[in-house]
Coordinates of C-alpha atoms and ligand atoms in Angstrom, one line a residue:
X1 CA 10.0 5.6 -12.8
X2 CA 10.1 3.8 -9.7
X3 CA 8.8 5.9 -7.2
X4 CA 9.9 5.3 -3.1
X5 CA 7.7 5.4 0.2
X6 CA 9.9 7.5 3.0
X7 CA 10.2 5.3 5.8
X8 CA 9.5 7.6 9.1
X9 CA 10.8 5.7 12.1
X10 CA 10.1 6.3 15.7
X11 CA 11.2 3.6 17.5
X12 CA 13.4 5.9 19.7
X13 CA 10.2 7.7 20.7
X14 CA 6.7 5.8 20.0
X15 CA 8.4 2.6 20.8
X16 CA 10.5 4.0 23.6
X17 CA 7.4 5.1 25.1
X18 CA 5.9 1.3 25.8
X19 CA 6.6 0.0 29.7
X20 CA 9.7 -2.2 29.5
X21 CA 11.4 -0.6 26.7
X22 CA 13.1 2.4 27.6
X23 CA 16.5 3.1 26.7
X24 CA 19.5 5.1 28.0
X25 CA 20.9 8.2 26.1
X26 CA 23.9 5.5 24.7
X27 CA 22.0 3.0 24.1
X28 CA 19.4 5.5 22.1
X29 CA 22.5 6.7 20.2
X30 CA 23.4 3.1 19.2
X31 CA 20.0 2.5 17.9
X32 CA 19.8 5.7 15.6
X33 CA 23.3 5.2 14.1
X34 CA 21.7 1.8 12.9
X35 CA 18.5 3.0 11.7
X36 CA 20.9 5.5 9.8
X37 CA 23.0 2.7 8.4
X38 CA 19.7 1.2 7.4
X39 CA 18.8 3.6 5.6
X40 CA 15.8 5.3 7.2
X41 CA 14.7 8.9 6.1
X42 CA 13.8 10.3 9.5
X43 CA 14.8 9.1 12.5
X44 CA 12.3 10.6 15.5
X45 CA 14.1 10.7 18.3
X46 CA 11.9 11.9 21.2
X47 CA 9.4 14.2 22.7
X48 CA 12.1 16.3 24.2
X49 CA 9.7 18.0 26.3
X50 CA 8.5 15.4 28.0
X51 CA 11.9 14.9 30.5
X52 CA 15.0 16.2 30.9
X53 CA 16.1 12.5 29.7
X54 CA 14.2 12.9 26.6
X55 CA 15.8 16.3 25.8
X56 CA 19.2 15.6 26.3
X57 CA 19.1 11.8 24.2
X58 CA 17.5 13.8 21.0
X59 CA 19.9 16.5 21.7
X60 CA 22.8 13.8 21.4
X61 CA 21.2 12.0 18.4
X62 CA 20.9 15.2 16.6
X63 CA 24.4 15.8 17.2
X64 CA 25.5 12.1 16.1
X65 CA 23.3 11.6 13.2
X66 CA 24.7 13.5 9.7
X67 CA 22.8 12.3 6.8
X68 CA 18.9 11.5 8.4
X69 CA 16.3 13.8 8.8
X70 CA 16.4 13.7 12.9
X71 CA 12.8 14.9 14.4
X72 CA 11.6 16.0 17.6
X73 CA 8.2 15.4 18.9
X74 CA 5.7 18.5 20.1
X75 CA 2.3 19.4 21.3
X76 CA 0.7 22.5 19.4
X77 CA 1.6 24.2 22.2
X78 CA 4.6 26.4 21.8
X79 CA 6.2 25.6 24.8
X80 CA 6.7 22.2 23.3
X81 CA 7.5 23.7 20.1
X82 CA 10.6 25.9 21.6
X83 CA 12.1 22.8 23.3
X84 CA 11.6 20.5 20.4
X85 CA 14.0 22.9 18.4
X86 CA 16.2 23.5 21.0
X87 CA 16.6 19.9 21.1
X88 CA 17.5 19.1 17.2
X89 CA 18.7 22.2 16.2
X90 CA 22.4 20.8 15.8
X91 CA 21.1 18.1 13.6
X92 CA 22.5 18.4 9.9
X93 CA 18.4 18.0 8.9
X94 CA 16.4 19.1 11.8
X95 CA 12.6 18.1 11.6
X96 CA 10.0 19.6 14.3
X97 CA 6.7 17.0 14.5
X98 CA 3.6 19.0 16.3
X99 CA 0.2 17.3 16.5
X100 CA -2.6 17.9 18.3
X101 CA -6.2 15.7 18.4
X102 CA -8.8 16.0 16.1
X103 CA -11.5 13.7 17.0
X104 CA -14.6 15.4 18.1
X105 CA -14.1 12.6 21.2
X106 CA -10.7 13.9 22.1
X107 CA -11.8 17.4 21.5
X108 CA -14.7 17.2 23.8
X109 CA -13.4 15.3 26.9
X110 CA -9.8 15.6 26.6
X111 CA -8.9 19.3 25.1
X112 CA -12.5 20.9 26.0
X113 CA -12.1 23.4 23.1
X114 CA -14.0 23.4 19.8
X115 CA -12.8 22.9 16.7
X116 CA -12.4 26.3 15.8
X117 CA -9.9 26.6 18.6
X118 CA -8.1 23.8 17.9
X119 CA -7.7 24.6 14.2
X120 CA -6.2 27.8 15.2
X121 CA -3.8 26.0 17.5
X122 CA -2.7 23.8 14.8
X123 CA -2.2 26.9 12.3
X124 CA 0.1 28.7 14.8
X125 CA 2.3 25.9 16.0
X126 CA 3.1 24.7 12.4
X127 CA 4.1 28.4 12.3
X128 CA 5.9 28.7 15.0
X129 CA 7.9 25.7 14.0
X130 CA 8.4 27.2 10.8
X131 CA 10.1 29.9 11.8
X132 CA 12.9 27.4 13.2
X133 CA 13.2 24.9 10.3
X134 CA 11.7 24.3 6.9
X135 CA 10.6 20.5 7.9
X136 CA 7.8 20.2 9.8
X137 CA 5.1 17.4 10.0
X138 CA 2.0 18.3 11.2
X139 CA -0.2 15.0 12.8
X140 CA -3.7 15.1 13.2
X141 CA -3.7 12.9 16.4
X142 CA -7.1 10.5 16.1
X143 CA -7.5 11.0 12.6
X144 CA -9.4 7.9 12.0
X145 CA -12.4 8.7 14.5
X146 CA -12.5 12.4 13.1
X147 CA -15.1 14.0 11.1
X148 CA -13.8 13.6 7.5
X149 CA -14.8 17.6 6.3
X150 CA -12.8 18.6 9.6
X151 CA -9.8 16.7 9.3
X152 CA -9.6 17.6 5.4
X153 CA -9.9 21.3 6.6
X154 CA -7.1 21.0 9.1
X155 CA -4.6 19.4 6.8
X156 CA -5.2 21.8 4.3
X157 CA -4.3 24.6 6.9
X158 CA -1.7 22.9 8.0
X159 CA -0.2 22.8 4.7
X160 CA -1.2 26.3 4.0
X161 CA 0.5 27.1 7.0
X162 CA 3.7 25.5 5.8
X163 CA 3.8 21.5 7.0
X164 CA 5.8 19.4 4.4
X165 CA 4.8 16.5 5.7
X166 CA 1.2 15.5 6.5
X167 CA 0.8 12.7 9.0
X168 CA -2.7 10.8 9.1
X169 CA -2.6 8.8 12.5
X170 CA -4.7 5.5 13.7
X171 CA -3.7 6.7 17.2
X172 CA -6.4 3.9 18.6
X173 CA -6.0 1.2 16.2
X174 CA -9.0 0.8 15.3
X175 CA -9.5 1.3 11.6
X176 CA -9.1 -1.3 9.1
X177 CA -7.7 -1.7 5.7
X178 CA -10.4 -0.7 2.9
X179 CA -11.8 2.0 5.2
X180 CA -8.7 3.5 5.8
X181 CA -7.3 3.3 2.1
X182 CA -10.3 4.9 1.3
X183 CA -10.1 7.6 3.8
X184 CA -6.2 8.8 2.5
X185 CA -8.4 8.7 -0.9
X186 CA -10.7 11.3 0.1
X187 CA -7.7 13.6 1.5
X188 CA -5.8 13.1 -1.6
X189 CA -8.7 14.1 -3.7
X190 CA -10.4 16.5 -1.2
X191 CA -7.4 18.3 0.1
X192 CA -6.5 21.3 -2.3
X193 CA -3.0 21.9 -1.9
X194 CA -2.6 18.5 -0.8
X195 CA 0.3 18.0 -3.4
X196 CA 2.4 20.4 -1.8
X197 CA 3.4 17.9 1.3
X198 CA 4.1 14.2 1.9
X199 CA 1.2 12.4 2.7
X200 CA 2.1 10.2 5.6
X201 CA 0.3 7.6 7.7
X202 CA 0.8 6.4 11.8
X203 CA -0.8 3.3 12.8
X204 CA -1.4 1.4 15.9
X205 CA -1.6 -2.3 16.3
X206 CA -4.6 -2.8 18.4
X207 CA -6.5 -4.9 15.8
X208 CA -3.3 -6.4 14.1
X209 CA -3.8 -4.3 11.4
X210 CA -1.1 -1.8 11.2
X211 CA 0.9 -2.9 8.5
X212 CA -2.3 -3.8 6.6
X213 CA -3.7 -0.4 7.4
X214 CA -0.4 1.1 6.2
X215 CA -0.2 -0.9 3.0
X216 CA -3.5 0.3 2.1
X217 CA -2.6 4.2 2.7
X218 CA 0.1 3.7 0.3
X219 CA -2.0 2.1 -2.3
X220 CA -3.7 5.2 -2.1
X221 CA -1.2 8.0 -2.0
X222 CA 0.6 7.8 1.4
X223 CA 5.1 8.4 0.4
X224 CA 5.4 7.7 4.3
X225 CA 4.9 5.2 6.9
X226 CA 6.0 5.5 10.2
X227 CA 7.0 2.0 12.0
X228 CA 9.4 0.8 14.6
X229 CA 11.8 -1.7 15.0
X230 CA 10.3 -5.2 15.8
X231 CA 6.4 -3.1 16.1
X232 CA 7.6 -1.8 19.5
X233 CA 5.4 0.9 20.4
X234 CA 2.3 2.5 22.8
X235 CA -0.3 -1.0 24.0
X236 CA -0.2 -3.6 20.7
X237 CA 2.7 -1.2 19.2
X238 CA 2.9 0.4 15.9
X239 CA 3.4 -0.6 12.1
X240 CA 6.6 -2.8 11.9
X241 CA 9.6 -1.7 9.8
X242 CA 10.4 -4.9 8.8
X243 CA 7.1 -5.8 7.6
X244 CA 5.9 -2.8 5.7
X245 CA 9.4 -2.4 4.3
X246 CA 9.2 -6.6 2.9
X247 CA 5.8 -6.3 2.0
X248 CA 6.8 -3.8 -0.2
X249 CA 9.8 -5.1 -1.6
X250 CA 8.5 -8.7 -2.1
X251 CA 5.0 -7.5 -3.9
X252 CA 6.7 -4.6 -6.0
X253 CA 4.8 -6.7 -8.9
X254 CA 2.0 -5.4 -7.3
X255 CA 2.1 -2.3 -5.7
X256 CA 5.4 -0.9 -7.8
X257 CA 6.5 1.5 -4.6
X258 CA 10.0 0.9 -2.9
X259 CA 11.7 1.9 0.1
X260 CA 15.4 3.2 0.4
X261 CA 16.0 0.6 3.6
X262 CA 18.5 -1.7 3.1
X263 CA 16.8 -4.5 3.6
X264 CA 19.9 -6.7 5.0
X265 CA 20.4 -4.4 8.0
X266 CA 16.8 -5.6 9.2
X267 CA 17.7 -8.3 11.0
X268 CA 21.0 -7.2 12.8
X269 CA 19.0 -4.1 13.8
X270 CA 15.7 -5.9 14.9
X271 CA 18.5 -8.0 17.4
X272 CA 20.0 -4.6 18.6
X273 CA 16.9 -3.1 19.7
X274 CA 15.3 -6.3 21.2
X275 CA 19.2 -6.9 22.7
X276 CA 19.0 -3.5 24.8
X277 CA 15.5 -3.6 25.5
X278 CA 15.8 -7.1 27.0
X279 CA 12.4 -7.8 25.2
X280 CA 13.1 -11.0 22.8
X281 CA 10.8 -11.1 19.5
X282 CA 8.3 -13.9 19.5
X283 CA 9.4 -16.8 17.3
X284 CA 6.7 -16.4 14.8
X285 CA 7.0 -12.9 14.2
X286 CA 7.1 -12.2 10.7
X287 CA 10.6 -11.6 8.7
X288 CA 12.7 -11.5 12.3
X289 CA 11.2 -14.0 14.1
X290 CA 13.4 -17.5 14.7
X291 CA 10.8 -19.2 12.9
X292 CA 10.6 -17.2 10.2
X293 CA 12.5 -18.8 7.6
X294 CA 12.2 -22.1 9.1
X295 CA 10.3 -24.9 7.2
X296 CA 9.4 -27.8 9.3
X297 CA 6.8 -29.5 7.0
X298 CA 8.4 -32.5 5.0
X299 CA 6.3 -31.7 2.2
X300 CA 7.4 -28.0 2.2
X301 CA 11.2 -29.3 3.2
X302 CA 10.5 -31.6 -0.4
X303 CA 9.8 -28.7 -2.2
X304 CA 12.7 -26.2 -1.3
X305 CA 15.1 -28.9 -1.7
X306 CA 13.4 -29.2 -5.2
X307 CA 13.4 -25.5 -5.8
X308 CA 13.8 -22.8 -3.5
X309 CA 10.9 -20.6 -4.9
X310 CA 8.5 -23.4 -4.1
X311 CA 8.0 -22.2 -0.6
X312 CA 9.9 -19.1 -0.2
X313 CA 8.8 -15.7 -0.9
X314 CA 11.9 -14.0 0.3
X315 CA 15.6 -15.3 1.1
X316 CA 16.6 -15.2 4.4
X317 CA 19.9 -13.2 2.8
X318 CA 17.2 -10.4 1.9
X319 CA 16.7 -9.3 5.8
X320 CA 20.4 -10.2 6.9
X321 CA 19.9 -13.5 8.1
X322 CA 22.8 -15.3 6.2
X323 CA 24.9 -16.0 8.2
X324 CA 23.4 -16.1 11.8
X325 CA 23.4 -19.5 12.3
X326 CA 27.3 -19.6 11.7
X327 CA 28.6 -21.1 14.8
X328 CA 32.1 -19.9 16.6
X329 CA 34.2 -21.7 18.9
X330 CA 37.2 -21.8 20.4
X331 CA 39.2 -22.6 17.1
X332 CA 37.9 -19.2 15.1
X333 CA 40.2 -16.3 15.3
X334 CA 40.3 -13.3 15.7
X335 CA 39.0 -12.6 12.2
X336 CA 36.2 -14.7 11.9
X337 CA 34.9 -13.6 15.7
X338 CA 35.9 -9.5 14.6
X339 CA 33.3 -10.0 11.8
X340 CA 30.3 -11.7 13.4
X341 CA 30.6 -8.9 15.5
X342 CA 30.8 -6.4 12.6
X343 CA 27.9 -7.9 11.2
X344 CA 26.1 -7.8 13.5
X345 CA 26.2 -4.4 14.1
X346 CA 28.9 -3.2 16.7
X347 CA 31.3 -0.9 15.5
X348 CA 34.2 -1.3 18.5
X349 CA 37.4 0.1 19.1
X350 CA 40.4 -1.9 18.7
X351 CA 40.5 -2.1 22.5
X352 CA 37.1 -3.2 22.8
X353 CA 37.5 -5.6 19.7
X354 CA 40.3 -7.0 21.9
X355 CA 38.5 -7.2 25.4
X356 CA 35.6 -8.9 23.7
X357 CA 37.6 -11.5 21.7
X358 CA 39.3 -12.3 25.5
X359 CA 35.6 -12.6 26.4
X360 CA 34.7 -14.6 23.8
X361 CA 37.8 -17.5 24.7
X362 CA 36.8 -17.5 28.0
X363 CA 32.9 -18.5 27.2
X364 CA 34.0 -20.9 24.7
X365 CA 36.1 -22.8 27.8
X366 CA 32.2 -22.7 28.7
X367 CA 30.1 -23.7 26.4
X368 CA 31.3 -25.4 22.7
X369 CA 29.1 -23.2 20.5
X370 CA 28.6 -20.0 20.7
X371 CA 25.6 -18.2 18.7
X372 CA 25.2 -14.9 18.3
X373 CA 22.6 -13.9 20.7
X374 CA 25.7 -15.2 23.0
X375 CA 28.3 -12.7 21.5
X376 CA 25.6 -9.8 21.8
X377 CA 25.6 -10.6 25.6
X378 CA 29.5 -10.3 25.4
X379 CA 29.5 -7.1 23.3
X380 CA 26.3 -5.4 25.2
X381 CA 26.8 -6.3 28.4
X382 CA 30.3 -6.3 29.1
X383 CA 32.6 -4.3 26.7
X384 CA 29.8 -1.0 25.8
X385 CA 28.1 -0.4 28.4
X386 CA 27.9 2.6 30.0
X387 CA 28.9 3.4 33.7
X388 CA 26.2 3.3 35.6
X389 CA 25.6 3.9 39.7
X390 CA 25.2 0.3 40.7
X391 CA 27.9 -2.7 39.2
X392 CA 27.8 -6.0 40.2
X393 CA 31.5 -7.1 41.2
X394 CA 31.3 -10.3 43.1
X395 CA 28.9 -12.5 43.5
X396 CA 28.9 -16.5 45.4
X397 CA 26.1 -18.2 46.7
X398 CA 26.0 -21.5 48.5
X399 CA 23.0 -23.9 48.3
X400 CA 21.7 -27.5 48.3
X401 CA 18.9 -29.7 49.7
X402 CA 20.5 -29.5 53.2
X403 CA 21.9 -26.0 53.4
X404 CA 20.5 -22.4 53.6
X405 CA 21.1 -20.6 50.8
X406 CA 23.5 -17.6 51.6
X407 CA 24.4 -15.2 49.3
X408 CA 27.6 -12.7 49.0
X409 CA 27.5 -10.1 47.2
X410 CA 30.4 -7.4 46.5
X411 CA 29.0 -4.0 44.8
X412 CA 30.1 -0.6 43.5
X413 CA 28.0 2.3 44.6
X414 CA 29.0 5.6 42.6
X415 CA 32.0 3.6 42.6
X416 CA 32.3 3.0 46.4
X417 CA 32.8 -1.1 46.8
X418 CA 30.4 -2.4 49.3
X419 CA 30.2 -6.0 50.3
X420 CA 27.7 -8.2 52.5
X421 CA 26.0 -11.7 52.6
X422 CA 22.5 -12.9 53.4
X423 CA 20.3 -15.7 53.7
X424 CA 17.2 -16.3 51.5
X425 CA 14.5 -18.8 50.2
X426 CA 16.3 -19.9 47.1
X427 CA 19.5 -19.1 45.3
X428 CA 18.2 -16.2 43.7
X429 CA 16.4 -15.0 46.8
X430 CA 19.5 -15.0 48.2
X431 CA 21.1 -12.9 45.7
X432 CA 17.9 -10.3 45.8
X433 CA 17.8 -9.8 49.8
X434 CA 21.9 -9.0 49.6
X435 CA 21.7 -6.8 47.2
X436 CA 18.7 -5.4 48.2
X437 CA 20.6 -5.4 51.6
X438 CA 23.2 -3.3 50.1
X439 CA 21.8 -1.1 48.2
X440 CA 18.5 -0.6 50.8
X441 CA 16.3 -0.6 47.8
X442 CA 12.6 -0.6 48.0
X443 CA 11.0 -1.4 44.9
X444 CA 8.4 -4.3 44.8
X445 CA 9.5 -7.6 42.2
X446 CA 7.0 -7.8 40.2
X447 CA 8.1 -10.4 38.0
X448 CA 10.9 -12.9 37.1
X449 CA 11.5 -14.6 34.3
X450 CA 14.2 -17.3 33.4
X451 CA 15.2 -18.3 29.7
X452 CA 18.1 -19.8 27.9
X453 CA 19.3 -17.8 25.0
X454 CA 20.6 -20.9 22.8
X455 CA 20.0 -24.2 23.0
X456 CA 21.5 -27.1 25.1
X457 CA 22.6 -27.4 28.8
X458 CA 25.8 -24.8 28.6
X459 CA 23.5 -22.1 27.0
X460 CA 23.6 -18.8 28.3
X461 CA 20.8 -17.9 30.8
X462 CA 18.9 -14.7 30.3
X463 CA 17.0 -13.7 33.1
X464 CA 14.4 -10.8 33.2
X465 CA 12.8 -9.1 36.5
X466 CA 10.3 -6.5 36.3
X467 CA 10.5 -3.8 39.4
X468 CA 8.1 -1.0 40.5
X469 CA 8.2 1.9 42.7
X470 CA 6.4 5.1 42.7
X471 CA 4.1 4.3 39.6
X472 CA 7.6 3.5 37.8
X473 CA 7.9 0.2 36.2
X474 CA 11.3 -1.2 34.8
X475 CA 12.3 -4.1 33.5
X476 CA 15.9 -5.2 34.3
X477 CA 17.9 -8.0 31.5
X478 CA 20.9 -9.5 32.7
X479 CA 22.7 -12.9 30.6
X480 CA 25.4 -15.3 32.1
X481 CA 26.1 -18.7 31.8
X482 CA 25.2 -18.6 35.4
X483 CA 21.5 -18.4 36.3
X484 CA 22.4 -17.2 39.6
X485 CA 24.8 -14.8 38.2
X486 CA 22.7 -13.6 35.3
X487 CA 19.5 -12.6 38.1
X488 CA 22.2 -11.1 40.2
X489 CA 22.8 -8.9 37.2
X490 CA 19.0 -8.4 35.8
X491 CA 18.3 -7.0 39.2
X492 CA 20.9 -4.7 39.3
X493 CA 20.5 -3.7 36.2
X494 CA 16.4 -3.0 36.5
X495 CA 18.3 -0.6 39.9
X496 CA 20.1 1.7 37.5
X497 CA 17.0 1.7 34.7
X498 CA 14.7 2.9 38.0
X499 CA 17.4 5.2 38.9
X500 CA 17.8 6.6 35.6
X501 CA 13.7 7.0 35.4
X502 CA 13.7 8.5 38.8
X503 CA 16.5 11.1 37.8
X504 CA 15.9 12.1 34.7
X505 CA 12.6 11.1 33.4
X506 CA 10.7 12.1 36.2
X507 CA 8.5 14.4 33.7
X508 CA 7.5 17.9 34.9
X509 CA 5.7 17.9 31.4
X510 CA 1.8 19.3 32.0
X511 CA 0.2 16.5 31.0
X512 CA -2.8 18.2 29.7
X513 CA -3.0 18.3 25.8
Ligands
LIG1 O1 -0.4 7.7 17.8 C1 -0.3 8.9 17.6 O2 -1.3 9.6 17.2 C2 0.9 9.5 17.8 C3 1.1 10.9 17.3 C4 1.9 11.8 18.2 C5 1.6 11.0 15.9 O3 1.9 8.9 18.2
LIG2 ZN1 1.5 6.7 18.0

């Protein structure tokens, strides 16, 4: 009997967590109704007690999400413990995660306590989360630079204590495959009551050797891997999705596991997140990249044309691919343009479905083709998003070799239209200084980057700046077929990300462990 590896995704937290990739509370929500279309069996949706922020959004997913398990993150510290159940406790299949470290390193220099403390700590917060819900993981943070007796004698108690879920983390990255097969071998065969929970594994790219690492725990008794979308996650990110799930599927020959993902959600999903993160997936990334399924070799071209298994390990149908290089334009209807937009993940009202198809004829008196990273700037940007303090409702500038760039810029404040000009340097300095003028915002631009989104001279822009202030870094996205226009909008938006940090992320979480 085919048996199946539970896929454990924590994009929403682990991911969220990186600089540059955090999310609102709706645009959280859109993510986890995906991953629960996909098909994932727990969906971790935050470390509520880290900010208010983080409360509320895993508060909302637990209320949104009805068939995945939804899990909250916690220290061993029952402070954490409370909120984290407080936070999920509407969810249809509430989960409470607690970890703490141990690594004699972490224990030493970070905790200060000895292992006997910390094993006690660990016994009574897997209680204590017991007593709320019957699913609790229990993570033994630095697993892979801990003493192998020790950590064998804290996942036993654990278990004992009543975790159904084991989780072995890389936290550093820095094991590699054999060694850390080998290690999940020596729980499985050292760990008494080991049977009695889900062995599961956590690991960090550091080396490039999550998914690897992963693989191997599941050739040696892992049933879960925890990954996120695209390998998002804390410095090199964590084990992606996409790959453990294919890597999986594709060598079944081999390894004769499965997951329950289906598989041709991967790509619309992977284009979400990287869509409302602003963060684009580099080209060679493996099952979602733009390259992935391309073959540019003629003597590889030869060979597909000859017979598609020549060359090709997976379909690009397998991952949802099919049809994303169909191209609309201003003959398709309303049909064809309602579902791309279906299939590629948006579920919208009839009203919204209406505004963006109006949208959609207007770019296409723009530009002749439009792709789908084009109709996600439509559908994201324009017809779901969510109020937010600052919008962007004007916007001219004037420039040339012999003029001074002047910018004016019409805003809404809270909804109170404010509108000035300014000089600047450039075009776009233009645009910065007025809005900067209007909204008397003193953040430091860090960076700004330019790219088109499709090909050709009508593409749409997509332009990226990355603001500080206060030890708070954000990156702002904004797309238009107007470069101008589209950093007018990237900046803004980066204004209500800080303002959304500054308000309800600002953690009064004690950082100590
Ligand atoms: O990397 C890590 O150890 C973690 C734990 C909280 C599971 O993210
Ligand atoms: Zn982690």
């Amino acid at each position: 009997m085919l048996q199946f590896v539970k896929i454990f995704d924590t994009t929403l937290r682990d991911g969220e967590q990186s600089p540059g990739f955090s999310m609102n509370v709706a645009e959280k929500i859109r993510v986890a109704k995906r991953l629960e279309q996909m098909g994932v069996d727990v969906i971790e949706a935050g470390f509520p007690v880290a900010s208010q922020g983080d409360f509320e959004a895993v508060q909302a997913i637990a209320a949104e999400i009805k068939e995945t398990v939804v899990a909250g993150l916690a220290r061993a510290h029952p402070n954490d413990i409370d909120r984290a159940w407080e936070a999920v406790k509407k969810a249809e299949r509430p989960m409470i995660h607690t970890f703490i470290s141990s690594s004699d390193i972490h224990l030493e220099h970070q905790l200060k306590m000895s292992r006997k403390e910390v094993l006690s700590l660990a016994v009574r917060a897997v209680k204590r989360a017991k007593n709320y819900t019957d699913d609790v993981e229990f993570s033994a943070m630095d697993a892979t630079r801990s003493d192998r007796e020790y950590l064998a004698q804290m996942i036993g108690e654990a278990i004992d204590a009543g975790a159904t879920t084991v989780n072995i983390p890389d936290t550093v990255g820095y094991a590699v495959p054999g060694e850390f097969g080998e290690l999940i071998g020596y729980l499985v065969e050292n760990v008494p009551n080991i049977q009695e929970a889900v062995v599961s594994v956590h690991c960090h790219n550091d080396l490039g050797l999550a998914v690897a690492n992963s693989l191997a725990a599941v050739r040696n008794g892992t049933r879960q891997v925890e990954c996120t979308i695209n390998g998002i996650g804390e410095r090199a990110g964590n084990t992606a999705l996409e790959e453990i799930v294919m890597a999986l599927k594709v060598r079944k020959d081999l390894i004769g596991l499965d997951t329950r993902i289906q598989t041709e959600q991967i790509y619309p999903t992977s284009r979400l997140v990287s869509s409302i993160t602003g963060i684009r997936v580099q080209p060679n990334k493996a099952i979602v990249g733009a390259n992935a399924f391309a073959h540019e070799s003629g003597i590889h071209q030869d060979g597909l044309l000859k017979n598609k298994a020549t060359y090709e390990i997976m379909t690009p149908e397998t991952v949802g691919l099919s049809k994303s290089t169909l191209v609309l334009g201003k003959h398709s209807g309303r049909h064809a343009f309602g579902d791309r937009v279906k299939d590629l993940g948006y579920d919208l009202t009839g009203d919204q479905m209406e505004k963006a198809f109006q949208a959609f004829k207007n770019l296409c008196d723009l530009k002749k083709h439009v792709y789908d990273e084009d109709i996600e700037a439509i559908v994201a940007d324009e017809i779901i998003q969510i109020p937010d303090k600052y919008r962007l409702t004007f916007l001219s500038v004037t420039s040339g070799s012999e003029l001074i760039p002047t910018a004016t810029v019409q805003m809404e404040i809270d909804g109170k239209v404010i509108k000035t000009a300014d000089l600047g340097n450039g075009p776009v300095d233009a645009v910065f200084k007025t809005i900067k003028r209007i909204t008397g915002d003193t953040s430091n631009l860090v960076r700004y980057e330019v790219d088109a989104i499709t090909g050709g001279t009508d593409a749409q822009g997509s332009v990226k700046c990355t603001l500080e202030k206060d030890e708070l870094t954000v990156i702002g996205h904004g797309r238009d077929t107007d470069i101008i226009v589209a950093s007018g909008k990237a900046y803004i938006n980066a204004l209500n990300k800080l303002n959304y940090k500054q308000n309800y992320l600002a953690t009064d979480m004690d950082r100590s462990l």
